[in-house]
Coordinates of C-alpha atoms in Angstrom, one line a residue:
S1 CA 0.1 0.1 0.1
I2 CA 1.0 3.7 -0.5
I3 CA -0.1 6.1 1.9
M4 CA -0.2 9.9 1.5
T5 CA -0.3 12.0 4.5
G6 CA -0.3 15.7 4.9
I7 CA 2.6 17.2 7.1
P8 CA 3.2 20.6 8.7
A9 CA 4.2 23.5 6.9
S10 CA 7.6 23.3 8.5
F11 CA 8.5 20.7 5.9
A12 CA 9.8 21.7 2.5
S13 CA 6.9 19.9 0.8
C14 CA 3.3 19.7 1.5
S15 CA 3.0 15.9 1.4
T16 CA 5.3 12.8 1.8
V17 CA 4.9 9.2 0.8
I18 CA 5.2 6.2 3.3
M19 CA 5.1 2.8 1.8
M20 CA 3.5 0.0 3.9
D21 CA 4.0 -3.8 3.5
R22 CA 5.3 -4.1 -0.2
K23 CA 8.0 -2.2 -1.8
V24 CA 8.3 -0.8 -5.2
E25 CA 11.1 0.1 -7.6
A26 CA 11.4 3.9 -8.2
A27 CA 14.1 5.9 -10.0
D28 CA 14.2 8.3 -7.2
Q29 CA 14.3 6.5 -3.9
E30 CA 14.1 9.9 -2.0
L31 CA 10.3 9.7 -3.1
C32 CA 9.5 7.4 -0.4
V33 CA 10.3 9.0 3.0
S34 CA 9.9 5.7 5.0
W35 CA 8.7 2.1 4.7
V36 CA 6.9 -0.2 7.2
G37 CA 6.6 -3.9 6.9
T38 CA 7.8 -7.3 7.2
D39 CA 11.3 -8.7 6.6
S40 CA 10.4 -11.5 4.3
R41 CA 14.2 -12.5 3.7
Q42 CA 14.5 -12.9 7.4
E43 CA 11.3 -15.0 7.4
G44 CA 13.0 -17.3 5.0
V45 CA 16.2 -17.6 7.2
K46 CA 13.9 -18.5 10.3
A47 CA 12.4 -21.3 8.2
G48 CA 16.0 -22.6 7.4
R49 CA 17.1 -22.1 11.1
W50 CA 14.0 -24.2 12.3
L51 CA 14.8 -27.0 9.9
E52 CA 18.3 -27.1 11.0
G53 CA 17.1 -27.7 14.6
H54 CA 14.4 -29.9 13.6
L55 CA 16.6 -32.4 11.7
R56 CA 19.2 -32.2 14.5
D57 CA 16.4 -33.3 16.8
K58 CA 15.6 -36.1 14.7
G59 CA 19.1 -37.1 14.7
V60 CA 19.5 -36.7 10.8
T61 CA 23.2 -36.6 10.2
G62 CA 25.0 -34.6 7.3
E63 CA 25.6 -37.5 5.4
E64 CA 21.6 -38.3 5.0
T65 CA 19.9 -36.5 2.2
V66 CA 17.0 -34.4 3.0
N67 CA 14.8 -33.9 -0.1
I68 CA 12.7 -30.7 -0.3
V69 CA 10.3 -29.1 -2.4
V70 CA 9.2 -25.4 -2.6
L71 CA 5.9 -23.7 -3.3
T72 CA 6.8 -20.3 -4.2
G73 CA 4.3 -17.3 -4.2
T74 CA 3.6 -15.1 -7.1
E75 CA 6.3 -14.4 -9.3
G76 CA 8.0 -11.1 -8.8
A77 CA 6.3 -10.7 -5.3
S78 CA 8.7 -9.2 -2.7
S79 CA 7.6 -11.4 0.0
A80 CA 8.2 -14.4 -2.5
I81 CA 11.7 -13.3 -3.5
G82 CA 12.8 -12.7 0.2
R83 CA 11.6 -15.9 1.7
S84 CA 13.4 -17.9 -1.1
E85 CA 16.5 -15.9 -0.7
G86 CA 16.5 -16.3 3.1
F87 CA 15.8 -20.1 2.9
R88 CA 18.5 -20.7 0.1
E89 CA 20.9 -18.7 2.4
V90 CA 20.7 -21.3 5.1
A91 CA 20.3 -24.3 2.8
R92 CA 23.7 -23.5 1.2
D93 CA 25.5 -24.4 4.5
H94 CA 24.0 -28.0 4.3
A95 CA 25.2 -30.0 1.5
N96 CA 22.8 -32.9 2.2
W97 CA 19.8 -30.5 1.8
K98 CA 18.6 -31.4 -1.8
I99 CA 16.0 -28.9 -3.0
L100 CA 14.4 -31.1 -5.8
E101 CA 12.2 -28.2 -7.3
E102 CA 10.7 -24.9 -6.5
K103 CA 7.4 -24.0 -8.5
C104 CA 5.1 -21.0 -8.3
A105 CA 1.7 -21.9 -6.9
D106 CA 0.4 -18.1 -6.7
F107 CA -0.3 -18.0 -3.1
T108 CA -3.5 -19.9 -3.7
S109 CA -4.9 -23.1 -2.1
A110 CA -6.1 -24.6 -5.5
K111 CA -2.7 -23.9 -7.1
G112 CA -1.0 -25.3 -4.0
K113 CA -2.8 -28.5 -4.3
E114 CA -2.1 -28.7 -8.1
V115 CA 1.7 -28.0 -7.8
M116 CA 2.1 -30.4 -4.7
E117 CA 0.1 -33.0 -6.8
G118 CA 2.8 -32.7 -9.5
F119 CA 5.6 -32.9 -7.0
L120 CA 4.2 -36.1 -5.4
R121 CA 4.0 -37.7 -9.0
K122 CA 7.5 -36.7 -9.8
Y123 CA 9.1 -37.2 -6.6
P124 CA 8.5 -40.3 -4.5
E125 CA 10.9 -39.4 -1.7
I126 CA 9.9 -36.0 -0.2
D127 CA 10.8 -35.1 3.3
V128 CA 10.1 -31.4 3.5
V129 CA 7.7 -29.0 2.0
V130 CA 8.4 -25.3 2.2
S131 CA 5.2 -23.6 1.3
Q132 CA 5.6 -19.7 1.2
N133 CA 1.9 -19.0 2.5
D134 CA -0.8 -20.6 4.5
D135 CA -3.2 -20.9 1.6
M136 CA -0.9 -22.9 -0.6
T137 CA 0.1 -25.0 2.6
F138 CA -3.6 -25.9 3.0
G139 CA -3.9 -27.3 -0.8
A140 CA -0.5 -28.8 -0.5
I141 CA -1.6 -30.8 2.7
E142 CA -5.0 -32.0 1.0
A143 CA -2.9 -33.3 -2.1
I144 CA -0.5 -35.2 0.3
Q145 CA -3.2 -36.7 2.3
E146 CA -5.2 -37.7 -0.8
A147 CA -2.1 -39.5 -1.8
G148 CA -1.9 -41.5 1.1
R149 CA 0.9 -39.9 2.8
T150 CA 1.1 -38.4 6.2
V151 CA 2.3 -34.8 7.4
G152 CA 3.4 -32.9 10.3
V153 CA 4.8 -33.7 13.8
H154 CA 4.2 -37.5 13.5
G155 CA 4.1 -37.8 9.9
E156 CA 6.3 -38.7 7.0
I157 CA 6.6 -35.2 5.4
S158 CA 7.5 -32.0 7.3
I159 CA 5.4 -29.0 6.6
I160 CA 7.0 -25.5 6.9
S161 CA 4.7 -22.7 6.1
F162 CA 4.4 -18.9 6.2
D163 CA 1.9 -16.1 7.4
A164 CA 0.6 -17.9 10.6
V165 CA -2.9 -17.1 10.1
H166 CA -5.6 -18.3 12.6
D167 CA -6.7 -21.5 10.5
A168 CA -2.9 -22.4 10.1
L169 CA -2.2 -22.0 13.6
E170 CA -4.8 -24.4 14.7
M171 CA -3.1 -26.9 12.3
V172 CA 0.1 -26.3 14.1
A173 CA -1.5 -26.9 17.4
A174 CA -2.9 -30.2 16.0
G175 CA 0.7 -31.2 14.8
T176 CA -0.4 -31.1 11.0
I177 CA 1.9 -28.1 10.3
N178 CA 5.2 -28.5 11.9
V179 CA 6.2 -24.7 11.8
D180 CA 4.6 -21.5 10.7
I181 CA 6.6 -18.3 10.2
E182 CA 4.7 -15.3 11.2
C183 CA 4.0 -12.5 8.7
N184 CA 2.5 -9.8 10.7
P185 CA 0.0 -7.8 9.2
N186 CA -0.7 -5.6 12.2
Q187 CA 1.4 -2.6 10.9
G188 CA -0.9 0.2 11.7
G189 CA 0.8 1.0 14.9
Y190 CA 4.1 1.3 13.4
L191 CA 2.7 3.6 10.7
S192 CA 1.0 5.8 13.2
Q193 CA 4.3 6.2 15.0
V194 CA 6.1 7.2 11.9
I195 CA 3.3 9.7 10.8
S196 CA 3.5 11.2 14.6
M197 CA 7.3 11.6 14.4
L198 CA 7.1 13.2 11.0
E199 CA 4.5 15.7 12.3
K200 CA 6.8 16.5 15.2
G201 CA 9.6 17.1 12.7
Q202 CA 11.7 14.3 14.0
E203 CA 13.8 12.2 11.8
V204 CA 12.6 8.7 10.7
E205 CA 14.3 5.6 9.7
K206 CA 14.1 4.5 6.1
D207 CA 12.7 1.0 7.1
Y208 CA 10.8 -0.2 10.0
Y209 CA 10.3 -3.9 10.4
V210 CA 7.4 -5.2 12.4
E211 CA 8.0 -8.1 14.9
E212 CA 7.3 -11.4 13.9
D213 CA 7.2 -14.9 15.5
V214 CA 8.0 -18.6 14.9
F215 CA 5.1 -20.9 15.7
T216 CA 5.2 -24.6 16.6
I217 CA 3.2 -27.1 18.6
D218 CA 5.1 -25.9 21.6
N219 CA 4.0 -22.3 21.6
V220 CA 0.6 -22.2 20.0
T221 CA -1.6 -21.8 23.1
E222 CA -5.4 -21.3 23.5
E223 CA -4.6 -17.8 24.2
V224 CA -2.6 -17.2 20.9
L225 CA -5.5 -18.7 19.1
R226 CA -8.0 -16.6 20.8
E227 CA -6.2 -13.3 20.2
R228 CA -5.4 -14.1 16.5
N229 CA -7.4 -11.4 14.7
Y230 CA -6.6 -12.5 11.2

């Protein structure tokens, strides 16, 4: 989103631009005073770090191949690019992690199911599914279960998802999704703070990242589910 807000006469211009959530390319980067949003690259890193710990806890050694497929979001989307870059950064440190294929599933459940069905036909041994948003994850899990395979904490295939919406967190609590990396949409408070600082003539940072958590069966409590507003 692009938000225009009026600012006091003490500023050289009568208006300024603050971007929220997604970034856009601009010839003149000074046109945007500040940006508020999520760190999608760090989200990808968090997913990779979780997988490191998960495999270590399972006793998987560096000599054992870990077969991974990745359902990516809409091509060109900053969140998809960042999550891919972050996860690959961690994967490069593990020679036994084999990313069999990455394929766009457009951030939708229907496409997630379709892409996952193709993966299952093509690759008989999949250990980990990385799905770059919960909607695709829902479709992917449906495809896996229809193929007679099991997922989650006690299943054959580990599921890494992103966004951490309420319905997905219920699946985390049930052990169906192993881990969900939060993409926090509650950015209004940060935005208000930036606007307030500008109105007071204070300097603001170029980028403000919102806080985000990593959810597993261990920390998805009834209180977390009750307070989830998206």
